[in-house]
XYZ file of C-alpha atoms in Angstrom:
545
model
C -44.172 31.343 29.988
C -44.873 27.954 27.716
C -42.663 24.979 28.835
C -42.405 21.421 27.939
C -41.484 18.668 29.862
C -39.389 16.037 27.716
C -37.979 13.011 30.031
C -38.214 15.057 32.939
C -36.545 17.437 31.464
C -37.991 21.152 30.964
C -38.166 23.066 27.703
C -38.858 26.553 27.555
C -39.839 27.908 24.763
C -39.745 31.406 25.400
C -36.619 31.729 26.909
C -34.886 29.298 24.633
C -33.696 27.131 26.569
C -33.661 23.943 28.333
C -33.221 22.648 32.016
C -32.488 19.906 34.003
C -34.290 17.916 36.507
C -33.064 20.262 38.863
C -33.744 23.241 37.341
C -29.841 24.004 35.554
C -29.506 25.103 32.434
C -28.262 22.752 30.023
C -25.795 23.817 27.198
C -26.212 22.770 23.546
C -24.408 24.534 20.657
C -27.366 26.674 18.833
C -28.223 24.392 15.799
C -28.875 21.499 18.263
C -31.220 23.756 20.325
C -33.217 25.810 17.285
C -33.395 22.008 15.906
C -34.814 21.400 19.782
C -37.008 24.355 19.844
C -38.209 23.373 16.172
C -39.302 20.211 17.078
C -41.046 21.784 20.481
C -43.085 24.410 19.139
C -44.526 21.504 17.143
C -44.654 18.390 19.669
C -46.514 15.724 18.574
C -46.109 16.424 15.094
C -43.966 15.016 12.232
C -41.336 17.607 11.202
C -39.680 16.636 7.625
C -35.893 16.705 7.419
C -36.419 18.988 4.535
C -38.500 21.801 6.868
C -35.973 21.348 9.712
C -33.128 22.405 7.527
C -35.183 25.019 5.820
C -35.492 26.805 9.223
C -31.974 25.980 11.253
C -30.291 26.492 8.313
C -31.909 29.153 5.979
C -30.749 29.249 2.626
C -27.633 27.192 3.663
C -27.204 23.616 1.707
C -26.420 21.290 4.275
C -26.057 17.458 4.336
C -28.656 14.953 6.010
C -25.233 14.556 9.067
C -25.805 17.908 10.596
C -28.685 17.155 10.746
C -28.589 13.824 12.481
C -25.816 15.016 14.842
C -27.770 17.783 16.358
C -30.401 14.941 16.943
C -27.965 12.970 18.562
C -26.751 15.935 20.995
C -30.277 15.925 21.702
C -30.740 13.054 22.623
C -27.751 12.836 24.759
C -28.653 16.136 26.233
C -32.254 14.671 27.260
C -30.678 10.733 28.307
C -33.647 9.466 25.608
C -30.951 6.252 25.240
C -34.683 4.494 23.540
C -34.731 7.260 21.376
C -38.580 7.431 22.808
C -38.912 11.519 23.414
C -37.277 11.901 19.736
C -38.430 9.084 17.581
C -36.632 8.704 13.966
C -39.649 8.531 11.110
C -37.573 6.445 8.956
C -36.730 8.527 5.596
C -39.426 11.027 6.547
C -38.457 13.641 9.418
C -38.360 13.486 13.349
C -41.159 13.855 15.650
C -41.048 14.921 19.539
C -42.923 13.158 22.702
C -43.816 15.070 24.919
C -43.790 13.417 28.987
C -47.439 11.502 28.971
C -48.893 14.008 31.661
C -47.759 17.130 29.826
C -49.720 17.222 26.175
C -49.958 21.337 26.683
C -47.248 23.724 27.643
C -46.865 24.315 31.557
C -45.796 27.457 33.312
C -42.135 26.816 34.410
C -43.608 27.810 37.808
C -45.423 24.267 38.595
C -42.949 22.203 37.345
C -40.992 21.520 40.670
C -43.755 18.624 41.477
C -43.144 17.157 38.231
C -39.168 17.125 38.300
C -39.839 15.712 42.219
C -41.584 12.807 40.723
C -39.612 12.232 37.990
C -36.455 12.232 40.148
C -38.344 9.798 42.450
C -39.458 7.200 39.309
C -36.029 7.323 38.172
C -34.532 6.706 41.569
C -37.422 3.780 41.813
C -36.318 2.604 38.294
C -32.424 1.777 39.432
C -33.774 0.150 42.611
C -35.885 -1.923 41.135
C -32.529 -2.624 37.959
C -30.260 -3.080 40.576
C -32.578 -5.491 42.562
C -33.382 -7.713 39.668
C -29.705 -7.701 37.457
C -27.101 -7.479 40.409
C -28.082 -8.557 43.848
C -29.979 -12.267 42.944
C -27.980 -12.979 40.074
C -26.260 -16.161 41.478
C -28.743 -18.430 41.207
C -28.733 -21.879 42.849
C -26.162 -24.346 40.123
C -25.275 -20.767 38.382
C -22.117 -19.311 37.837
C -22.001 -15.552 39.047
C -22.180 -12.986 36.111
C -18.261 -11.843 35.119
C -16.943 -8.325 35.370
C -20.506 -6.763 36.423
C -21.580 -7.672 33.346
C -25.920 -7.160 33.329
C -27.338 -10.678 31.641
C -25.796 -13.583 29.662
C -28.020 -13.569 26.695
C -27.658 -16.968 24.014
C -29.647 -15.793 20.456
C -30.980 -19.008 19.099
C -31.055 -19.163 15.547
C -34.028 -18.058 14.234
C -36.764 -20.596 12.962
C -36.848 -19.937 9.162
C -40.352 -20.568 7.560
C -40.745 -21.336 3.991
C -36.898 -21.928 4.124
C -37.401 -24.108 0.570
C -38.156 -20.548 -1.051
C -35.792 -18.922 -3.226
C -33.639 -16.640 -1.242
C -35.307 -17.587 2.289
C -33.035 -16.187 5.040
C -30.525 -18.841 7.204
C -31.406 -18.708 10.914
C -28.223 -19.224 12.148
C -26.738 -16.375 9.817
C -29.797 -14.302 11.228
C -28.599 -14.974 14.854
C -24.721 -14.858 14.207
C -25.597 -11.047 13.356
C -27.691 -10.344 16.318
C -25.501 -11.587 18.725
C -22.625 -9.348 16.836
C -24.382 -6.331 17.291
C -25.866 -7.067 20.709
C -22.028 -7.884 21.934
C -21.376 -4.419 21.297
C -22.812 -3.664 24.762
C -19.987 -3.939 27.213
C -22.794 -4.286 29.425
C -23.460 -7.652 27.755
C -22.318 -11.041 27.937
C -23.157 -13.208 24.477
C -23.041 -16.466 24.447
C -21.516 -17.526 20.864
C -23.336 -18.221 17.944
C -21.306 -20.912 17.076
C -22.392 -22.537 20.458
C -25.827 -21.562 19.903
C -26.146 -23.342 16.189
C -24.574 -26.710 17.090
C -27.011 -26.917 20.302
C -29.917 -26.057 17.588
C -28.870 -28.818 15.383
C -28.944 -31.082 18.043
C -32.524 -30.415 17.893
C -32.334 -29.155 21.766
C -35.166 -27.098 23.476
C -34.836 -23.461 24.243
C -35.266 -24.327 27.919
C -31.878 -27.057 27.231
C -30.229 -24.512 25.425
C -30.452 -22.375 28.428
C -29.308 -24.714 31.017
C -26.774 -25.727 29.209
C -25.473 -22.489 28.353
C -26.127 -20.863 31.119
C -27.868 -17.942 29.734
C -30.415 -16.030 32.121
C -32.441 -14.602 28.972
C -32.976 -16.062 24.927
C -33.554 -14.418 22.277
C -35.565 -16.710 20.196
C -38.046 -16.030 17.046
C -38.953 -16.800 13.231
C -37.846 -15.157 9.624
C -39.955 -15.845 6.519
C -39.094 -13.739 3.229
C -41.744 -12.647 1.997
C -41.322 -10.929 -1.902
C -38.983 -7.829 -1.445
C -39.405 -8.222 2.203
C -38.149 -9.970 5.663
C -40.598 -10.393 8.344
C -39.007 -10.963 11.586
C -40.666 -11.948 14.546
C -38.263 -11.863 18.293
C -38.506 -12.325 21.352
C -37.012 -12.141 24.414
C -37.295 -14.681 27.003
C -35.529 -15.123 30.697
C -34.296 -18.301 30.716
C -35.367 -19.108 34.426
C -39.383 -19.104 33.933
C -40.182 -18.684 30.210
C -41.519 -15.578 30.623
C -41.736 -13.418 27.718
C -39.643 -10.085 28.363
C -40.104 -8.136 25.012
C -41.270 -9.314 21.499
C -41.218 -7.485 18.720
C -42.985 -7.932 14.763
C -40.638 -6.243 11.803
C -41.176 -6.441 7.969
C -38.157 -4.515 6.607
C -37.224 -4.260 2.980
C -33.593 -4.186 2.507
C -33.122 -0.705 3.077
C -35.265 -0.715 5.926
C -32.787 -3.504 8.063
C -30.675 -1.393 9.542
C -33.210 0.828 11.571
C -34.791 -2.664 12.330
C -31.509 -3.919 13.866
C -31.366 -0.369 15.730
C -34.966 -0.725 17.344
C -33.999 -4.578 18.024
C -31.283 -4.061 19.377
C -31.698 -1.303 21.350
C -35.260 -2.645 22.744
C -33.774 -5.668 23.854
C -30.408 -3.973 25.646
C -32.873 -1.297 27.790
C -35.271 -4.755 28.677
C -32.259 -6.148 30.810
C -30.749 -2.562 31.825
C -28.735 -1.807 29.872
C -28.018 0.931 27.001
C -26.953 1.627 23.494
C -23.995 3.960 22.628
C -24.776 6.705 19.788
C -22.152 5.184 18.055
C -22.807 2.079 17.914
C -26.463 3.501 16.888
C -24.825 5.109 13.802
C -22.733 1.608 13.267
C -25.650 0.284 12.735
C -27.761 2.839 10.690
C -25.177 2.096 8.237
C -25.470 -1.483 7.087
C -28.403 -1.620 4.310
C -27.762 -4.042 1.791
C -28.457 -2.881 -1.980
C -31.426 -6.665 -1.913
C -32.121 -9.124 0.610
C -30.914 -11.200 -2.714
C -27.321 -10.191 -1.299
C -28.323 -10.376 2.625
C -29.678 -13.489 2.138
C -26.504 -15.166 0.192
C -24.661 -13.642 3.381
C -26.636 -15.224 6.202
C -26.123 -18.315 4.224
C -22.493 -17.958 3.617
C -22.290 -16.930 7.551
C -24.331 -20.239 8.462
C -21.212 -22.584 6.540
C -18.357 -21.163 8.146
C -20.044 -21.212 11.532
C -19.033 -25.490 11.602
C -16.758 -25.180 8.375
C -16.234 -28.090 6.155
C -14.070 -28.147 2.905
C -17.020 -28.305 0.617
C -19.232 -25.486 2.816
C -16.466 -22.851 2.703
C -16.249 -23.491 -1.232
C -19.881 -22.819 -1.687
C -19.545 -20.108 0.697
C -17.318 -18.833 -1.074
C -19.449 -19.180 -4.246
C -22.446 -17.112 -2.151
C -20.370 -13.969 -0.921
C -18.612 -13.593 -4.542
C -22.278 -13.497 -6.090
C -23.405 -11.222 -3.332
C -20.492 -8.816 -3.851
C -21.285 -8.538 -7.234
C -25.085 -7.834 -6.389
C -23.876 -4.771 -3.856
C -20.263 -4.116 -4.367
C -21.110 -1.652 -1.157
C -21.729 -4.468 1.557
C -19.404 -4.369 4.299
C -20.487 -8.446 5.491
C -19.758 -9.501 2.158
C -16.529 -8.564 1.703
C -15.577 -9.196 5.505
C -16.773 -12.541 4.638
C -15.554 -13.406 1.389
C -12.252 -12.450 2.975
C -12.620 -15.108 5.574
C -13.975 -18.147 3.400
C -11.064 -17.189 1.301
C -8.630 -17.146 4.576
C -9.890 -20.737 5.977
C -9.510 -22.300 2.242
C -6.034 -21.519 2.460
C -4.820 -22.058 5.447
C -6.579 -25.689 5.028
C -5.639 -26.529 1.471
C -8.892 -27.078 1.088
C -9.740 -25.533 -2.661
C -6.766 -25.914 -5.447
C -7.538 -22.703 -7.004
C -6.419 -20.921 -4.074
C -2.728 -20.530 -2.225
C -0.640 -18.845 0.047
C -0.231 -16.800 -3.051
C -3.868 -15.276 -2.307
C -4.131 -14.435 0.356
C -3.264 -10.777 0.306
C -6.049 -10.671 -1.798
C -8.016 -12.698 0.873
C -7.011 -9.562 3.168
C -7.223 -6.932 0.863
C -10.928 -8.105 0.804
C -11.406 -7.738 4.473
C -9.472 -4.163 4.877
C -12.472 -3.024 2.154
C -14.800 -4.247 4.531
C -13.514 -2.253 7.323
C -13.198 0.765 4.906
C -16.900 0.424 4.145
C -17.687 -0.276 7.714
C -14.846 0.376 10.228
C -17.235 -0.578 12.950
C -18.060 -3.722 12.311
C -16.087 -5.902 14.804
C -16.601 -9.279 12.978
C -14.229 -7.545 10.039
C -11.468 -6.525 12.783
C -11.930 -10.412 14.123
C -11.041 -12.292 10.667
C -8.759 -10.045 9.612
C -6.987 -10.660 12.863
C -7.159 -14.622 11.514
C -5.941 -13.960 7.782
C -2.711 -11.643 9.037
C 0.430 -13.711 8.535
C 1.349 -14.347 12.006
C 4.584 -15.087 11.387
C 5.380 -11.693 9.544
C 3.545 -9.462 11.867
C 1.934 -10.179 14.519
C 1.665 -7.026 16.356
C -0.953 -6.479 13.294
C -2.804 -9.475 13.647
C -2.480 -8.287 17.741
C -3.549 -4.894 16.798
C -7.093 -6.116 14.351
C -7.399 -8.584 17.801
C -7.422 -6.097 20.099
C -10.075 -3.367 18.160
C -12.546 -6.412 17.471
C -12.837 -6.649 21.756
C -13.095 -2.695 21.849
C -16.288 -2.933 19.223
C -17.533 -6.276 20.392
C -16.636 -6.502 24.547
C -19.493 -9.272 24.675
C -18.333 -11.319 22.274
C -16.189 -14.302 23.406
C -15.505 -15.092 20.254
C -13.111 -11.661 19.484
C -11.245 -12.579 22.715
C -10.462 -16.272 21.610
C -9.099 -14.393 18.972
C -7.553 -12.434 20.964
C -5.919 -14.851 22.607
C -4.567 -16.677 19.351
C -3.172 -13.252 18.181
C -1.321 -13.095 21.730
C -0.168 -16.679 21.190
C 1.558 -16.254 18.204
C 2.826 -13.189 19.281
C 4.317 -15.158 22.214
C 2.683 -13.474 24.796
C 1.184 -16.735 26.579
C 0.465 -15.468 29.852
C -1.784 -12.829 28.096
C -2.970 -15.103 25.645
C -4.177 -17.965 28.465
C -5.912 -14.679 30.117
C -8.009 -13.561 26.893
C -8.578 -17.539 26.187
C -9.860 -17.882 30.046
C -12.148 -15.152 29.896
C -13.770 -15.938 26.621
C -14.203 -19.776 27.624
C -16.084 -18.555 31.105
C -18.669 -17.109 29.450
C -20.040 -20.704 28.198
C -19.922 -23.994 30.130
C -20.185 -25.346 26.062
C -17.282 -23.638 24.689
C -17.895 -24.438 20.813
C -15.384 -26.930 18.964
C -13.463 -23.800 17.675
C -12.213 -22.788 20.911
C -10.761 -26.419 21.389
C -8.297 -26.188 18.804
C -6.924 -22.415 20.542
C -6.816 -24.412 23.785
C -4.833 -27.011 22.253
C -2.768 -24.167 21.313
C -2.186 -22.561 24.232
C -1.597 -26.090 27.070
C 0.740 -26.995 24.321
C 3.366 -23.779 24.370
C 3.575 -24.295 28.181
C 4.125 -28.005 27.544
C 1.067 -29.149 29.384
C 0.908 -31.887 27.147
C -1.433 -34.300 29.059
C -4.455 -30.948 28.318
C -2.767 -30.294 25.215
C -3.936 -33.678 23.675
C -7.310 -33.234 25.300
C -8.319 -30.518 23.734
C -7.014 -31.717 20.615
C -8.419 -34.757 20.621
C -12.036 -32.991 21.256
C -11.355 -30.873 18.762
C -10.882 -33.171 16.346
C -14.078 -35.115 17.084
C -15.912 -31.900 16.830
C -13.827 -30.448 13.461
C -12.671 -33.533 11.900
C -11.294 -31.467 8.689
C -9.010 -29.028 11.092
C -5.559 -29.993 10.291
C -3.763 -28.846 12.999
C -5.641 -30.373 16.044
C -4.290 -33.678 14.468
C -1.086 -32.296 14.547
C -0.892 -31.188 17.634
C -2.580 -34.300 18.781
C 0.153 -36.166 17.592
C 2.955 -34.272 18.638
C 1.427 -34.560 22.297
C 1.360 -38.440 21.941
C 5.185 -38.264 21.292
C 5.853 -35.722 24.101
C 3.953 -38.091 26.710
C 6.164 -41.245 25.747
C 2.878 -42.815 23.692
C 4.943 -42.462 20.081
C 3.927 -45.947 18.912
C 0.298 -45.041 19.419
C 0.943 -41.915 17.107
C 2.799 -43.873 15.068
C -0.130 -46.485 14.938
C -2.816 -43.290 14.412
C -0.952 -41.652 11.622
C -2.325 -43.621 8.411
C -5.291 -43.327 9.377
C -5.458 -39.872 10.301
C -3.617 -39.251 6.559
C -6.016 -41.356 4.779
C -8.823 -39.129 6.601
C -6.725 -35.366 5.620
C -3.207 -35.763 3.364
C -2.957 -32.444 3.673
C -0.856 -33.810 7.342
C 1.492 -35.328 4.709
C 3.113 -32.207 3.863
C 2.028 -29.994 7.092
C 3.789 -27.217 8.233
C 2.971 -25.656 11.875
C 2.399 -21.848 11.597
C 4.012 -19.099 12.803
C 6.678 -20.895 11.495
C 10.005 -20.743 13.644
C 8.745 -20.806 16.998
C 9.473 -23.306 19.558
C 5.937 -24.755 19.455
C 6.523 -24.926 15.428
C 9.453 -26.752 15.769
C 9.075 -29.240 18.109
C 5.678 -30.239 16.623
C 7.187 -30.264 13.121
C 9.980 -32.770 14.394
C 7.071 -34.711 15.342
C 5.304 -34.956 12.814
C 8.772 -35.638 10.162
C 9.680 -38.299 12.793
C 6.049 -39.990 12.457
C 6.468 -39.539 8.727
C 9.585 -41.302 8.287
C 8.155 -44.405 10.466
C 5.725 -44.617 8.343
C 7.519 -44.503 5.582
C 10.294 -47.229 6.402
C 6.826 -49.359 7.125
C 5.030 -49.125 4.077
C 9.209 -50.002 2.704
C 9.076 -53.244 4.422
């Protein structure tokens, strides 16, 4: 009886049946079983997509999606989360790899010993993972992993070799994309790339960044543009002893990027004892830019919006408008274009953009979602772009979708907190905010702005002032932090100090002269606007004298 062992399972070629570790039959759809049998008859060989389609669906024209769905079902049935049994050969077909000790078909009666061995190995691996990732997770001076997470990971901005070359990638942008995709995994906590970008900009070593963020693992590496290929060298490093857990080198073209990203995310997750859902794999596969030039422009724009300045946001908008011209179907380009426009509109940083242009910015983001509905960052920026004064529930829904798609990204929880705050759900907003900041002792500067809003909304003016001061120091272009700081000074009995600070702040941020707090007409907005109006009048009287 010809049988193959696949990840401890048994494929009986004669009976056309798959058996699990206990000898029970595994049910597969007829088409999926037919694909598995065809791969099994030619195990160790490349079987092309065309050949598989012709044998499984003879005389019927089917799309690649039918075959891909069968492969997804086979991998799920075999527990092949790392795609080591059914391997994808890019743009060609599939390869079935039998268990290492099984290079020839065996009799089904002889497999019980191997099943037992597989069970023992599986048990040993499970014990190892529990020992490594659950029991000793709290080292001296470190906090416990929250919510049962396996690991806290910081993705460092990649070093870019020959960065002066035309079309070179941006290391901060690459880190942002890798972190966003890793955050799809609910078993991982990802340190905000906003924080790691700021630390790397201070020329801190990986070890110092790990210590400051409490990350147990670091993703580090380098990137270089070589013609139509992007050379990537990535390492996963255990911060405790600087041990390299895994390293990989890739040289993808633009079309290869989704497959490389899939392999990268899967390998990092697997090294940390986590798995990647098939839906996440499918989402990664769909994201191929038309060219590395379009990809590079998006990466540069992302880097410019990580620590936004008026000039940087205007440049980011230009880069992204060029990116969507190069590739009208690249979802990240549209999402970040809408984000750049939104930040320019809200900050009054572009004379060519006003509130009347916000619907178009939202339309750009919604177009990105239509192209790729599983991109968490698109839902996140959509939530920020929605005018919460008009439609707070839509902003909450978009932010909630971002947390569902990227549960391991604290930036998604931060935006969820902001949306809940705008919807008047202060306690829920504070809980989401505390979850976001608990993942890293060093919070990005944007977090301080949200913290200032939340503390002010519960009339905790002292802490609102502290958060606002931090936000002002780290993001001087952000007007909301100045407004909250001034109002908090007034409400803690320091109106004279606020009046003294007003001329200097207005000189640095003229938009304060006409600033109105959003969402409009909320108790917080009315309070801040009242205090700013009083400061404007007081300053006008002083200048008149």
